[in-house]
């Protein structure tokens, strides 16, 4: 992998990731951009014990531009975008409208391909491996930044999720605090260790493997299953067989197998509701251990993939119980969801 670091016209960082070591990335961003003016504020909720980020500057962010004005496509044919090059493999840049900025953290955009009409599931295994390298490199670099406590790599796909740019891309958030879900998992894992002497994540994976009813697919180094208490209609958790705290700790064998396993999962998601349905909207979320945790080796890196679509033409809305009380109700039994995801395996 070759990494080329440059800057955009307003001073934001842009990083190209290429498979070939001899790739040259010397295109210059000539847009007349003003310096980015963004200010994020982290406010603590005394009742819930979590934090809320206030970022009013995001109200003016780009919203559903036509394809010929996409800011994530390469700069070509006289049109200049966030990517000065006329083509790229994987590109990462600082978000122009970040939720987290300055002392409140950092937000980056990850472009998986220059093909506007593609999706992650269309990528080649080699390209997925390059994306994994980029996620890992960004995790490693952001971990060294003062004030960063947790790095979150994720992809939102589909208008139903709230995506405002159709180009295949994801994001990376460097949080100045531990996110609520991670804090809850960490607390439960610590209590389980104290109570039983065993690792909670290891036991969850072992139980799913032993039961088998919710396992979707399993390789030599990765296992994917619908969790016993899935919150979403179709939800899959993907774990490396060897527990590691974050992407940096994956060994070569797990990194090599990941593209095939993950592409298979994404392609099955697009088959859940039949060939006449539009692509399945989803969120793909990497969970990594916070850097400030002195017991971070107890945490298990994993990816959670889920969709808000519960049936053909029907969405799972977070209504009164979920939004008001945080109490999830799932219409699809996890065993049925797992059966369907096994049923639609790639041919």
Coordinates of C-alpha atoms in Angstrom, one line a residue:
X1 CA 0.0 0.0 0.0
X2 CA 1.2 3.5 -0.8
X3 CA -0.1 6.4 1.2
X4 CA 0.1 10.0 -0.2
X5 CA -0.8 12.9 2.1
X6 CA -1.7 16.3 0.7
X7 CA -4.0 19.2 1.5
X8 CA -7.1 20.7 -0.1
X9 CA -7.4 24.4 -0.9
X10 CA -8.9 25.3 2.5
X11 CA -6.1 23.5 4.4
X12 CA -8.0 20.2 5.1
X13 CA -6.0 17.0 4.9
X14 CA -6.5 14.6 2.0
X15 CA -4.9 11.1 1.9
X16 CA -4.8 8.8 -1.1
X17 CA -4.3 5.0 -0.6
X18 CA -3.1 3.0 -3.6
X19 CA -2.2 -0.6 -4.0
X20 CA 0.8 0.1 -6.2
X21 CA 3.9 1.7 -4.7
X22 CA 4.7 3.7 -7.9
X23 CA 1.4 5.6 -8.1
X24 CA 1.9 9.3 -8.2
X25 CA -0.7 11.6 -6.7
X26 CA 0.3 15.2 -7.4
X27 CA -3.0 16.9 -8.5
X28 CA -3.5 20.3 -6.8
X29 CA -6.9 21.6 -5.5
X30 CA -7.3 24.9 -7.2
X31 CA -10.8 25.7 -5.9
X32 CA -11.2 29.2 -4.4
X33 CA -12.3 27.9 -1.0
X34 CA -12.5 29.9 2.2
X35 CA -10.9 28.4 5.4
X36 CA -13.3 25.9 7.1
X37 CA -15.1 27.6 10.0
X38 CA -16.4 24.9 12.3
X39 CA -17.0 24.7 16.0
X40 CA -18.2 21.7 17.9
X41 CA -19.3 21.6 21.5
X42 CA -19.6 18.5 23.7
X43 CA -22.3 18.8 26.3
X44 CA -22.7 16.3 29.2
X45 CA -26.2 15.0 30.0
X46 CA -26.3 14.8 33.8
X47 CA -29.4 12.5 33.9
X48 CA -28.2 9.9 31.3
X49 CA -24.5 10.3 31.9
X50 CA -23.6 10.5 28.2
X51 CA -22.6 13.3 25.9
X52 CA -24.2 15.2 23.1
X53 CA -22.3 17.1 20.4
X54 CA -23.7 20.4 19.3
X55 CA -22.5 21.4 15.8
X56 CA -24.7 24.1 14.3
X57 CA -22.4 24.7 11.3
X58 CA -23.6 21.4 9.8
X59 CA -27.0 22.9 8.9
X60 CA -25.5 24.1 5.6
X61 CA -23.9 20.9 4.5
X62 CA -24.3 19.4 1.0
X63 CA -27.7 17.7 0.5
X64 CA -28.5 15.3 -2.3
X65 CA -26.6 17.0 -5.1
X66 CA -27.2 15.7 -8.7
X67 CA -24.7 13.1 -9.8
X68 CA -22.8 15.5 -12.1
X69 CA -22.1 17.7 -9.0
X70 CA -21.1 15.0 -6.6
X71 CA -18.2 16.2 -4.4
X72 CA -16.8 12.7 -4.0
X73 CA -16.3 12.0 -7.6
X74 CA -12.8 12.7 -9.1
X75 CA -12.1 16.1 -10.6
X76 CA -12.5 15.8 -14.3
X77 CA -14.1 17.3 -17.4
X78 CA -13.6 20.8 -16.0
X79 CA -15.5 20.0 -12.7
X80 CA -13.5 20.3 -9.5
X81 CA -14.5 18.2 -6.4
X82 CA -13.1 17.3 -3.0
X83 CA -10.8 14.9 -4.8
X84 CA -8.3 16.9 -7.1
X85 CA -7.1 13.7 -8.9
X86 CA -8.9 12.5 -12.1
X87 CA -9.2 9.1 -10.6
X88 CA -8.4 7.3 -7.3
X89 CA -8.6 4.0 -5.5
X90 CA -9.3 4.9 -1.9
X91 CA -9.3 8.5 -0.6
X92 CA -9.7 9.9 2.9
X93 CA -10.2 13.6 3.7
X94 CA -11.3 15.8 6.6
X95 CA -15.0 16.4 6.4
X96 CA -15.9 20.0 5.3
X97 CA -18.9 19.9 7.6
X98 CA -17.6 17.9 10.6
X99 CA -19.7 16.9 13.6
X100 CA -16.5 16.8 15.6
X101 CA -13.8 19.4 15.2
X102 CA -10.9 20.9 17.1
X103 CA -10.7 19.8 20.7
X104 CA -14.0 17.9 20.2
X105 CA -12.4 15.4 17.9
X106 CA -12.2 14.9 14.1
X107 CA -14.4 13.6 11.3
X108 CA -13.1 12.1 8.1
X109 CA -14.8 10.9 4.9
X110 CA -13.6 7.6 3.3
X111 CA -14.3 7.2 -0.4
X112 CA -14.2 3.5 -1.4
X113 CA -14.0 3.9 -5.1
X114 CA -14.2 6.7 -7.8
X115 CA -17.2 4.9 -9.4
X116 CA -20.2 7.0 -8.4
X117 CA -22.7 4.2 -9.3
X118 CA -21.0 1.4 -7.4
X119 CA -21.5 0.1 -3.9
X120 CA -19.2 -1.5 -1.4
X121 CA -20.6 -4.9 -2.4
X122 CA -19.3 -4.2 -6.0
X123 CA -15.7 -3.8 -4.9
X124 CA -13.1 -6.4 -5.7
X125 CA -11.5 -8.3 -2.8
X126 CA -8.2 -6.4 -3.4
X127 CA -10.0 -3.1 -3.1
X128 CA -11.7 -4.2 0.1
X129 CA -8.3 -5.1 1.5
X130 CA -7.1 -1.6 0.6
X131 CA -10.1 -0.1 2.4
X132 CA -9.3 -2.3 5.5
X133 CA -5.7 -1.0 5.3
X134 CA -7.0 2.6 5.2
X135 CA -9.3 2.0 8.2
X136 CA -6.4 0.5 10.1
X137 CA -4.0 3.3 9.2
X138 CA -6.5 6.0 10.2
X139 CA -7.2 4.2 13.5
X140 CA -3.5 4.1 14.2
X141 CA -2.9 7.8 13.4
X142 CA -5.9 9.1 15.1
X143 CA -5.1 7.1 18.2
X144 CA -2.0 9.2 18.6
X145 CA -3.8 12.5 18.5
X146 CA -4.2 14.3 21.9
X147 CA -7.7 14.1 23.3
X148 CA -8.9 11.2 21.0
X149 CA -10.4 8.4 23.1
X150 CA -12.2 6.2 20.5
X151 CA -12.1 5.8 16.7
X152 CA -15.3 4.7 15.0
X153 CA -15.2 3.6 11.3
X154 CA -18.6 3.2 9.7
X155 CA -20.7 3.3 6.5
X156 CA -24.2 4.5 6.0
X157 CA -25.8 3.2 2.8
X158 CA -29.2 4.3 1.4
X159 CA -31.5 7.3 1.6
X160 CA -33.6 5.5 4.3
X161 CA -30.6 5.7 6.6
X162 CA -30.2 9.5 6.0
X163 CA -27.4 9.4 3.5
X164 CA -27.1 12.8 1.7
X165 CA -24.4 11.8 -0.8
X166 CA -25.0 8.8 -3.1
X167 CA -21.4 8.1 -3.9
X168 CA -20.1 5.0 -2.1
X169 CA -18.3 6.3 1.0
X170 CA -18.0 5.9 4.8
X171 CA -16.9 8.0 7.6
X172 CA -14.4 7.9 10.5
X173 CA -15.2 9.7 13.8
X174 CA -12.4 10.3 16.4
X175 CA -14.3 10.9 19.6
X176 CA -13.0 12.8 22.6
X177 CA -15.0 10.4 24.8
X178 CA -16.1 6.8 25.0
X179 CA -19.4 6.4 23.1
X180 CA -22.4 5.2 25.2
X181 CA -22.7 1.8 23.5
X182 CA -19.1 1.0 24.0
X183 CA -19.2 2.1 27.6
X184 CA -22.1 -0.2 28.2
X185 CA -20.4 -3.1 26.6
X186 CA -17.2 -2.4 28.5
X187 CA -19.1 -2.3 31.8
X188 CA -21.0 -5.5 31.2
X189 CA -17.8 -7.2 30.1
X190 CA -16.0 -6.1 33.3
X191 CA -18.9 -7.3 35.5
X192 CA -18.9 -10.6 33.7
X193 CA -15.2 -11.1 34.2
X194 CA -15.5 -10.3 37.9
X195 CA -18.4 -12.6 38.3
X196 CA -17.2 -15.6 36.3
X197 CA -13.6 -15.1 35.5
X198 CA -14.3 -15.4 31.8
X199 CA -14.4 -13.0 28.9
X200 CA -17.9 -12.0 27.9
X201 CA -17.2 -11.5 24.2
X202 CA -15.6 -14.9 23.9
X203 CA -18.6 -16.5 25.6
X204 CA -21.1 -14.8 23.3
X205 CA -19.2 -16.0 20.2
X206 CA -18.8 -19.5 21.6
X207 CA -22.5 -19.8 22.5
X208 CA -23.6 -18.7 19.0
X209 CA -21.2 -21.2 17.4
X210 CA -22.4 -24.0 19.7
X211 CA -26.1 -23.2 19.1
X212 CA -25.7 -22.7 15.3
X213 CA -29.2 -21.5 14.7
X214 CA -28.2 -17.9 14.2
X215 CA -24.8 -18.4 12.5
X216 CA -24.9 -16.9 9.0
X217 CA -21.4 -17.9 7.8
X218 CA -18.1 -18.9 9.2
X219 CA -14.6 -18.9 7.8
X220 CA -11.4 -20.0 9.4
X221 CA -10.7 -16.5 10.9
X222 CA -14.2 -14.8 11.0
X223 CA -17.6 -15.8 12.2
X224 CA -20.9 -13.9 11.4
X225 CA -24.1 -14.4 13.3
X226 CA -27.5 -12.8 14.1
X227 CA -27.3 -12.0 17.8
X228 CA -29.7 -13.8 20.2
X229 CA -31.3 -10.5 21.2
X230 CA -31.0 -8.6 17.8
X231 CA -32.4 -5.1 18.0
X232 CA -32.9 -4.7 14.2
X233 CA -35.0 -6.9 11.8
X234 CA -31.8 -8.1 10.0
X235 CA -28.7 -7.6 12.0
X236 CA -25.4 -9.5 11.7
X237 CA -22.3 -9.3 14.0
X238 CA -19.0 -10.2 12.4
X239 CA -16.2 -11.2 14.8
X240 CA -12.6 -12.3 14.2
X241 CA -12.2 -15.7 15.7
X242 CA -9.1 -14.5 17.6
X243 CA -10.2 -11.7 19.9
X244 CA -8.4 -8.4 19.4
X245 CA -9.2 -4.9 20.7
X246 CA -9.0 -3.0 17.4
X247 CA -8.2 -3.1 13.7
X248 CA -4.5 -2.6 14.3
X249 CA -4.3 -5.9 16.1
X250 CA -5.7 -8.1 13.3
X251 CA -3.2 -10.6 12.1
X252 CA -2.3 -11.3 8.4
X253 CA -4.6 -14.3 8.2
X254 CA -7.6 -12.5 9.4
X255 CA -6.9 -9.5 7.1
X256 CA -6.5 -11.8 4.1
X257 CA -9.9 -13.6 4.7
X258 CA -11.9 -10.5 5.6
X259 CA -12.7 -9.2 2.1
X260 CA -14.3 -12.5 1.0
X261 CA -16.3 -12.8 4.1
X262 CA -17.5 -9.2 4.2
X263 CA -18.4 -9.0 0.5
X264 CA -20.5 -12.2 0.9
X265 CA -22.4 -10.7 3.8
X266 CA -23.1 -7.4 1.9
X267 CA -24.2 -9.3 -1.2
X268 CA -26.6 -11.4 0.9
X269 CA -28.0 -8.3 2.4
X270 CA -29.0 -7.1 -1.0
X271 CA -30.8 -10.4 -1.7
X272 CA -32.9 -10.5 1.5
X273 CA -36.0 -9.0 0.0
X274 CA -35.9 -10.4 -3.5
X275 CA -34.5 -9.4 -6.9
X276 CA -37.1 -6.6 -7.6
X277 CA -36.3 -4.7 -4.4
X278 CA -33.9 -1.7 -4.4
X279 CA -30.5 -2.1 -2.7
X280 CA -30.9 -2.8 1.0
X281 CA -30.2 0.3 3.2
X282 CA -27.8 -0.5 6.0
X283 CA -25.3 0.7 8.6
X284 CA -22.0 -1.1 9.0
X285 CA -20.3 -0.1 12.2
X286 CA -16.9 -1.1 13.6
X287 CA -16.7 -1.3 17.3
X288 CA -13.2 -0.8 18.7
X289 CA -11.8 -0.5 22.2
X290 CA -11.2 3.0 23.6
X291 CA -7.6 3.9 23.8
X292 CA -7.7 5.1 27.4
X293 CA -9.1 1.8 28.8
X294 CA -6.5 0.1 30.9
X295 CA -8.4 -3.2 30.3
X296 CA -8.8 -2.7 26.6
X297 CA -7.5 -6.2 25.8
X298 CA -10.8 -7.5 27.3
X299 CA -12.7 -5.8 24.5
X300 CA -13.5 -7.6 21.2
X301 CA -13.2 -5.8 17.9
X302 CA -16.3 -6.6 15.8
X303 CA -18.5 -5.2 13.0
X304 CA -22.3 -4.8 13.4
X305 CA -24.2 -4.7 10.1
X306 CA -27.9 -4.0 10.2
X307 CA -30.8 -2.6 8.1
X308 CA -33.9 -0.5 8.9
X309 CA -35.9 -2.4 6.3
X310 CA -38.1 -5.1 8.0
X311 CA -40.0 -6.3 4.9
X312 CA -40.5 -5.5 1.3
X313 CA -41.4 -1.8 1.1
X314 CA -41.6 -1.5 4.9
X315 CA -39.1 0.2 7.3
X316 CA -38.4 -0.3 11.0
X317 CA -39.1 3.1 12.5
X318 CA -37.7 4.0 15.9
X319 CA -41.1 5.2 17.3
X320 CA -42.4 5.6 20.8
X321 CA -40.7 2.8 22.7
X322 CA -37.4 2.9 20.9
X323 CA -36.9 6.7 20.6
X324 CA -38.7 7.6 23.8
X325 CA -37.5 4.9 26.1
X326 CA -34.6 3.1 24.4
X327 CA -36.7 -0.2 24.6
X328 CA -36.4 -2.0 21.3
X329 CA -39.1 -4.2 19.8
X330 CA -38.1 -6.5 16.9
X331 CA -40.7 -8.0 14.5
X332 CA -38.3 -10.5 12.9
X333 CA -37.2 -13.4 15.1
X334 CA -33.3 -13.6 15.0
X335 CA -33.5 -17.3 14.0
X336 CA -35.7 -16.4 11.0
X337 CA -33.4 -13.6 10.0
X338 CA -30.4 -15.9 10.1
X339 CA -32.2 -18.6 8.1
X340 CA -33.0 -16.0 5.4
X341 CA -29.4 -14.8 5.2
X342 CA -28.2 -18.4 4.8
X343 CA -30.9 -19.0 2.2
X344 CA -29.7 -16.2 0.0
X345 CA -26.1 -17.2 -0.2
X346 CA -24.1 -16.3 -3.3
X347 CA -24.1 -18.8 -6.0

